[in-house]
Amino acid sequence: MADKKAQLIIEGTAPVELPVLTGTVGPDVIDVRSLTSTGHFTFDPGFMSTASCESKITYIDGDKGILLHRGYPIEQLAEKSDYLETCYLLLNGELPTTEQKAQFVSTIKNHTIVHEQLKTFLNGFRRDAHPMAVMCGIVGALSAFYHDSLDINNPQHREISAHRLIAKMPTIAAMVYKYSMGQPIMYPRNDLSYSENFLHMMFNTPAEIKPISPVLANAMDRIFILHADHEQNASTSTVRLAGSTGANPFACIAAGIAALWGPAHGGANEAVLTMLDEIGDVSNIEKFLAKAKDKNDPFKLMGFGHRVYKNFDPRAKVMKKTCDEVLGELGINDPQLELAMKLEEIALKDPYFAERNLYPNVDFYSGIILKAIGIPTSMFTVIFAMSRTVGWISHWKEMIASGQKIGRPRQLYTGHAQRDLPR
Ligand code: CMC
């Protein structure tokens, strides 16, 4: 894996030879681990040029707009797979056989109910709390309810925790929504598929159980697949860093949820809808584009740009197609969608966005579909968190199994040198 060498020449010292590591695909990586023995560190605050780990789960080629999970293109998974099969693939490295799939689905269904006492915990929150605030609290609290799967050095415990998280996230998300609405919490139904069950818990009430639309359930499943993993993004790196300390998986996923909440990451799907509301009308687009380009204005075009994709986001392409299907099926003629399409068209022609390779990302379209399905805006990032849980836990499992050291970055210190107290 390390046939090539890089030489680093630091003025006044002998050249330092560094191994160059080659992955299956993607750019070569200079292994700087030995640099500390020369008394130097590398400096890369936003991880612009830093590979933080070795992984076999997901590969992104940002220039070509390629996203592969365990080698399989996201477009094929979205079209021909389903969320639970994708979960199995991410967790285990290969697609399941028919028997393995049936066993996996049954295992996940076995874990859908959450501890009854969690309702008491939920009752402590204000009903107008942001659902992501409640999610951070409740998912972190799972470690207080499931002590029997907390030994991170036991592979079986790690697997049970992974299954519990994938199974319980929809139940918790729907509980949080029902609580905010003041409606009774709906128990999961294991005769339904993963996405049907989620929609059932979200929208049915004990007074009225309506059948779940297959179109909406399929769209929901596709949204789950498109968000399932995205290699070392901010929230996954947060989960890995928290996990590197030996923290339990529920605490690590709660840390991931917190990192996802920010508008530069998963919070962007909610921010897109808020922004479309703010723009209000096609006639205001130019004014808002000018704000986005103004360096003295903090406004950014939400749902545009990506750290890794400098061509297009392949998830956005599938999401746009799903968006058309859902709106067509529901017969919705959403003026906000029209506004979004016009905004996209004008922004893509604008040299500012073209020069900086700023294209619509997954969050640009997901909010419009979620809105059409009837999911309130404040729940958008919760849906992202639910879907991404499998990615987070797959990376956590991979890291623990590889025995990675605690993550402990260093710094370029620019504060005072040592000095004495003036007394
Ligand atoms: N609107 C206006 N200008 C932008 C935008 C935007 N959405 N995104 C980037 N730029 C500009 C930025 O100001 C900079 O300009 P200049 O070179 O003149 O200083 C240039 O483009 C490069 O941007 P950057 O901020 O250095 O890029 P980054 O890799 O640090 O940030 C990003 C990536 C996604 C945080 C950023 O593009 C952004 O804030 N976008 C809006 C939020 C959003 O949609 N986030 C969801 C990402 S996809 C879902 C996920 O994976 O979480």
XYZ file of C-alpha atoms and ligand atoms in Angstrom:
475
model
C 0.000 0.000 0.000
C 2.999 2.355 0.431
C 5.409 1.937 -2.492
C 5.851 5.650 -3.126
C 7.577 8.059 -0.756
C 7.201 11.806 -0.307
C 10.072 13.997 0.832
C 9.470 16.951 3.074
C 12.210 19.523 3.177
C 12.141 21.840 6.162
C 14.779 24.547 5.930
C 17.824 23.778 8.041
C 16.953 20.114 8.701
C 17.540 16.841 6.870
C 14.738 15.843 4.428
C 11.997 13.795 6.044
C 10.814 10.757 4.104
C 7.079 10.058 4.384
C 5.230 6.998 3.020
C 2.594 7.661 0.346
C -0.442 5.403 0.857
C -2.605 4.295 -2.060
C -6.286 3.426 -1.623
C -8.441 1.281 -3.902
C -9.507 4.440 -5.751
C -9.055 8.122 -5.029
C -6.069 10.345 -4.369
C -2.882 9.044 -2.736
C -2.430 10.029 0.897
C 0.841 11.197 2.493
C 1.241 9.450 5.839
C 2.479 12.176 8.204
C 2.256 10.110 11.412
C 6.026 9.977 11.861
C 6.384 13.761 11.524
C 5.863 14.360 15.247
C 9.256 12.731 15.946
C 10.886 15.592 13.999
C 9.152 18.146 16.233
C 6.640 19.295 13.596
C 2.891 19.039 13.141
C 0.785 19.629 10.037
C -1.784 22.464 10.060
C -5.209 21.922 8.443
C -7.998 23.383 10.623
C -10.969 22.579 8.341
C -9.500 19.185 7.303
C -9.276 20.549 3.743
C -6.339 18.245 2.910
C -6.485 15.690 5.705
C -7.629 12.068 5.663
C -8.611 11.436 9.278
C -8.871 7.648 9.009
C -8.784 4.609 6.752
C -12.245 3.298 5.804
C -13.840 0.692 3.528
C -17.437 1.957 3.756
C -18.093 4.867 1.387
C -16.192 6.491 -1.469
C -16.881 9.924 -2.974
C -15.308 11.387 -6.100
C -16.290 15.029 -5.722
C -15.064 16.092 -9.161
C -16.982 13.408 -11.007
C -20.055 13.466 -8.718
C -19.686 9.805 -7.706
C -20.918 8.308 -4.418
C -20.364 4.601 -3.747
C -21.418 2.575 -0.707
C -19.214 -0.520 -0.409
C -18.565 -0.011 -4.136
C -22.216 0.282 -5.223
C -23.337 3.586 -6.850
C -25.942 5.545 -4.878
C -28.169 5.801 -7.978
C -28.409 1.985 -8.194
C -29.081 1.619 -4.474
C -31.803 4.302 -4.620
C -33.393 2.639 -7.637
C -33.005 -1.079 -6.922
C -32.410 -1.525 -3.203
C -34.301 -0.509 -0.071
C -33.200 1.217 3.102
C -32.801 -1.857 5.298
C -30.803 -3.670 2.614
C -28.585 -0.574 2.327
C -28.217 -0.599 6.124
C -27.089 -4.233 6.011
C -24.626 -3.399 3.238
C -23.130 -0.450 5.117
C -22.867 -2.387 8.376
C -21.589 -5.683 6.985
C -19.760 -4.829 3.766
C -21.786 -7.043 1.385
C -25.387 -7.212 0.192
C -27.420 -9.766 2.178
C -28.658 -13.051 0.748
C -32.461 -13.483 0.820
C -32.199 -15.342 4.160
C -29.793 -12.780 5.652
C -32.095 -9.960 4.568
C -35.151 -11.637 6.140
C -33.194 -12.262 9.352
C -31.927 -8.657 9.449
C -35.408 -7.180 8.887
C -36.778 -9.425 11.629
C -33.968 -8.404 14.034
C -34.592 -4.709 13.404
C -38.336 -5.205 13.929
C -37.583 -6.934 17.229
C -36.057 -3.717 18.531
C -38.551 -1.065 17.371
C -40.199 -0.463 20.761
C -38.414 1.888 23.149
C -38.320 1.532 26.943
C -41.660 2.754 28.307
C -39.843 4.944 30.840
C -38.494 7.069 27.978
C -41.966 8.652 27.797
C -41.440 10.057 31.290
C -38.093 11.435 30.149
C -39.765 12.996 27.075
C -42.339 14.686 29.302
C -39.554 16.792 30.849
C -39.080 18.731 27.620
C -41.040 21.815 26.660
C -43.506 21.003 23.902
C -42.174 23.873 21.772
C -38.579 22.591 21.985
C -36.829 22.096 18.645
C -37.111 18.358 17.808
C -33.332 18.160 17.277
C -32.790 19.383 20.859
C -35.034 16.591 22.120
C -33.345 14.023 19.846
C -29.876 14.908 21.244
C -31.224 14.348 24.765
C -33.224 11.183 24.175
C -30.660 9.352 22.037
C -27.919 10.200 24.563
C -30.214 8.900 27.314
C -30.559 5.494 25.597
C -27.270 4.547 27.295
C -29.123 4.868 30.604
C -31.763 2.370 29.402
C -29.779 -0.303 27.529
C -26.890 -1.195 29.841
C -26.712 -4.700 28.447
C -25.111 -3.614 25.147
C -22.586 -1.026 26.314
C -19.376 -3.078 26.329
C -17.696 -1.594 23.276
C -15.010 -4.292 23.332
C -17.622 -7.012 22.822
C -18.489 -7.368 19.081
C -21.920 -8.767 19.967
C -22.719 -5.736 22.130
C -21.588 -3.476 19.291
C -23.923 -5.278 16.885
C -26.921 -5.169 19.259
C -26.385 -1.438 19.851
C -26.258 -0.870 16.077
C -29.507 -2.794 15.572
C -31.190 -0.991 18.465
C -30.232 2.408 17.098
C -31.445 1.673 13.547
C -34.697 0.198 14.913
C -35.459 2.821 17.563
C -34.595 6.045 15.729
C -37.913 6.188 13.792
C -39.847 5.413 16.987
C -38.039 8.172 18.880
C -38.356 10.665 15.998
C -42.115 10.056 15.736
C -42.481 10.257 19.554
C -40.763 13.640 19.493
C -43.132 14.852 16.763
C -46.252 13.566 18.508
C -45.114 15.176 21.742
C -44.674 18.539 20.006
C -48.212 18.189 18.594
C -49.728 17.173 21.918
C -50.975 13.932 20.323
C -50.760 10.427 21.817
C -47.590 8.557 20.940
C -48.155 5.761 18.431
C -46.461 2.424 19.045
C -44.529 0.899 16.148
C -46.224 -1.684 13.916
C -43.972 -4.528 12.893
C -46.298 -5.717 10.126
C -45.335 -2.605 8.160
C -42.113 -1.860 6.295
C -39.520 0.460 7.898
C -40.746 3.561 6.039
C -44.464 2.656 6.261
C -44.090 2.177 10.002
C -42.414 5.581 10.343
C -45.235 7.307 8.439
C -47.777 5.370 10.521
C -46.204 6.537 13.797
C -45.977 10.111 12.483
C -49.415 10.592 10.974
C -51.847 8.065 12.418
C -53.634 8.516 15.704
C -55.399 5.966 17.939
C -58.649 7.547 16.700
C -57.860 7.128 13.030
C -55.566 4.588 11.392
C -55.280 5.457 7.719
C -53.516 3.209 5.197
C -50.054 4.414 4.226
C -49.637 5.551 0.617
C -47.111 3.304 -1.169
C -45.863 6.324 -3.164
C -45.069 8.247 0.002
C -43.561 5.185 1.696
C -41.297 4.619 -1.344
C -40.279 8.273 -1.422
C -39.516 8.122 2.311
C -37.442 4.967 1.827
C -35.474 6.659 -0.945
C -34.836 9.692 1.257
C -33.503 7.337 3.943
C -31.179 5.637 1.405
C -29.887 8.948 0.013
C -28.909 10.122 3.502
C -27.589 6.805 4.828
C -23.875 7.615 4.708
C -21.434 10.158 3.316
C -17.949 9.116 4.486
C -16.058 11.444 6.854
C -18.483 14.416 7.005
C -18.634 16.626 10.120
C -21.144 14.498 12.061
C -19.516 11.149 11.181
C -16.113 12.546 12.159
C -17.707 13.721 15.419
C -19.052 10.215 16.072
C -15.623 8.722 15.337
C -13.834 11.246 17.577
C -16.259 10.672 20.451
C -16.009 6.907 19.879
C -12.205 6.988 19.892
C -12.349 7.846 23.601
C -14.239 4.618 24.340
C -17.566 6.418 24.874
C -20.637 4.200 24.437
C -22.391 4.138 21.027
C -25.555 5.936 22.185
C -23.476 8.846 23.523
C -21.477 8.909 20.271
C -24.621 9.032 18.102
C -26.007 11.843 20.286
C -22.760 13.735 19.537
C -23.327 13.068 15.823
C -26.877 14.426 16.055
C -25.541 17.620 17.654
C -22.982 18.076 14.848
C -25.590 17.379 12.174
C -27.902 20.080 13.510
C -25.810 22.990 12.163
C -27.109 24.783 9.045
C -23.818 24.150 7.177
C -24.514 20.396 7.524
C -27.844 18.568 8.058
C -29.645 21.673 9.289
C -29.465 22.976 5.708
C -32.637 21.098 4.654
C -34.679 23.100 7.175
C -32.769 26.270 6.251
C -33.643 25.836 2.539
C -37.358 26.071 3.283
C -36.853 29.013 5.636
C -34.844 30.713 2.881
C -37.517 30.027 0.223
C -40.096 31.533 2.597
C -37.885 34.560 3.043
C -37.339 35.010 -0.710
C -41.083 34.674 -1.134
C -41.342 35.407 -4.846
C -39.386 34.896 -8.076
C -39.045 38.686 -8.384
C -36.867 38.725 -5.246
C -34.341 36.112 -6.417
C -31.797 38.603 -7.795
C -31.827 40.546 -4.521
C -31.089 37.383 -2.511
C -28.409 36.226 -4.950
C -26.695 39.589 -4.470
C -26.830 39.031 -0.687
C -25.315 35.536 -1.110
C -22.446 37.010 -3.130
C -21.813 39.897 -0.733
C -18.881 38.941 1.537
C -20.118 41.410 4.200
C -23.481 39.666 4.361
C -23.652 36.355 6.300
C -26.483 35.121 4.027
C -25.624 32.034 1.987
C -27.724 30.235 -0.572
C -28.815 27.269 1.525
C -28.788 23.936 -0.281
C -25.948 25.101 -2.526
C -22.292 24.141 -2.355
C -20.447 21.223 -0.853
C -16.998 20.648 0.580
C -16.386 17.573 -1.545
C -18.705 17.786 -4.587
C -17.282 20.308 -7.016
C -19.374 19.146 -9.958
C -22.809 18.012 -8.784
C -24.165 16.085 -5.829
C -25.370 12.699 -7.202
C -27.867 12.493 -4.325
C -29.423 15.776 -5.497
C -30.064 14.286 -8.956
C -31.982 11.303 -7.524
C -33.723 13.564 -5.027
C -34.888 15.890 -7.815
C -36.348 12.909 -9.706
C -38.090 11.667 -6.543
C -39.368 15.178 -5.931
C -40.982 15.261 -9.409
C -42.536 11.804 -8.835
C -43.969 12.687 -5.416
C -45.373 16.034 -6.480
C -46.804 14.476 -9.659
C -48.408 11.600 -7.746
C -49.860 13.906 -5.105
C -50.955 16.414 -7.736
C -49.237 19.173 -5.813
C -48.443 22.353 -7.681
C -46.222 23.940 -5.094
C -45.282 27.570 -5.779
C -42.274 27.050 -3.502
C -41.035 24.317 -5.851
C -41.426 26.701 -8.778
C -39.439 29.281 -6.822
C -36.760 26.691 -6.002
C -36.460 25.666 -9.673
C -36.172 29.290 -10.793
C -33.584 29.979 -8.087
C -31.574 26.951 -9.217
C -31.772 28.037 -12.867
C -30.665 31.613 -12.188
C -27.917 30.621 -9.707
C -26.434 28.022 -12.080
C -26.082 30.659 -14.798
C -24.462 33.147 -12.426
C -20.639 33.359 -12.837
C -20.171 33.651 -9.027
C -21.685 30.183 -8.492
C -20.158 28.681 -11.655
C -16.614 29.858 -10.795
C -16.888 28.412 -7.283
C -18.498 25.156 -8.457
C -21.557 25.743 -6.302
C -24.310 23.317 -7.296
C -27.528 22.303 -5.518
C -26.835 19.649 -2.893
C -29.078 16.916 -1.454
C -30.713 19.344 0.965
C -31.967 21.611 -1.794
C -34.656 19.110 -2.855
C -35.214 16.922 0.202
C -37.088 19.670 2.065
C -39.553 20.103 -0.801
C -40.358 16.368 -0.843
C -40.623 16.174 2.941
C -42.959 19.145 2.908
C -45.139 17.463 0.248
C -45.278 14.311 2.396
C -46.567 16.483 5.240
C -43.456 16.484 7.457
C -43.115 19.800 9.295
C -39.948 21.818 8.608
C -38.587 21.434 12.139
C -38.520 17.634 11.634
C -36.407 17.725 8.433
C -33.042 17.448 10.173
C -34.465 14.736 12.447
C -35.215 12.667 9.314
C -31.616 13.233 8.185
C -30.374 12.072 11.620
C -32.587 8.961 11.498
C -31.285 8.008 8.063
C -27.632 8.798 8.876
C -27.644 6.739 12.077
C -26.662 3.627 10.087
C -23.702 5.476 8.549
C -22.571 6.807 11.936
C -22.812 3.418 13.619
C -21.103 1.630 10.687
C -18.151 4.027 10.963
C -18.121 3.675 14.749
C -18.071 -0.141 14.455
C -15.330 -0.035 11.820
C -13.221 2.263 13.991
C -13.616 0.252 17.203
C -12.824 -3.005 15.366
C -9.666 -1.413 13.898
C -8.422 -0.415 17.349
C -7.848 3.216 16.375
C -6.056 5.408 18.917
C -7.902 8.247 20.681
C -8.362 11.204 18.279
C -6.271 14.029 19.692
C -5.432 16.845 17.236
C -2.653 19.319 18.035
C -2.624 23.066 17.378
C -0.677 26.034 16.133
C -0.471 28.042 19.345
C -0.500 31.818 18.804
C -1.356 32.967 22.340
C 0.995 34.409 24.948
C 4.274 32.628 25.677
C 4.796 31.841 29.365
C 4.654 34.957 31.576
C 4.361 35.695 35.305
C 1.294 37.004 37.110
C 1.787 40.753 37.711
C 1.635 40.351 41.499
N -23.843 30.582 -0.992
C -22.973 31.557 -1.357
N -21.636 31.413 -1.426
C -21.151 30.217 -1.095
C -21.992 29.137 -0.701
C -23.376 29.355 -0.661
N -24.206 28.371 -0.311
N -21.232 28.047 -0.423
C -19.957 28.423 -0.628
N -19.902 29.728 -1.051
C -18.701 30.471 -1.430
C -17.867 30.852 -0.219
O -18.232 32.108 0.294
C -16.479 30.849 -0.812
O -16.314 32.036 -1.575
P -14.855 32.749 -1.686
O -13.947 31.727 -2.305
O -15.084 33.943 -2.531
O -14.460 33.081 -0.280
C -16.498 29.692 -1.830
O -17.885 29.579 -2.207
C -16.021 28.369 -1.258
O -16.854 28.035 -0.138
P -16.351 27.537 1.277
O -17.235 28.120 2.338
O -14.870 27.769 1.401
O -16.624 25.980 1.120
P -16.674 24.925 2.277
O -16.270 23.644 1.660
O -15.932 25.390 3.473
O -18.236 24.875 2.677
C -20.551 24.305 2.701
C -19.142 23.950 2.164
C -21.505 23.187 2.326
C -20.487 24.427 4.237
C -20.990 25.646 2.071
O -21.044 25.507 0.665
C -22.347 26.104 2.620
O -22.384 26.729 3.679
N -23.467 25.827 1.876
C -24.788 26.148 2.357
C -25.223 25.159 3.434
C -25.617 23.817 2.846
O -26.365 23.711 1.896
N -25.115 22.739 3.504
C -25.476 21.366 3.156
C -24.346 20.567 2.629
S -24.900 19.034 1.871
C -25.565 18.111 3.165
C -24.541 17.590 4.064
O -23.762 16.724 3.633
O -24.518 18.008 5.230
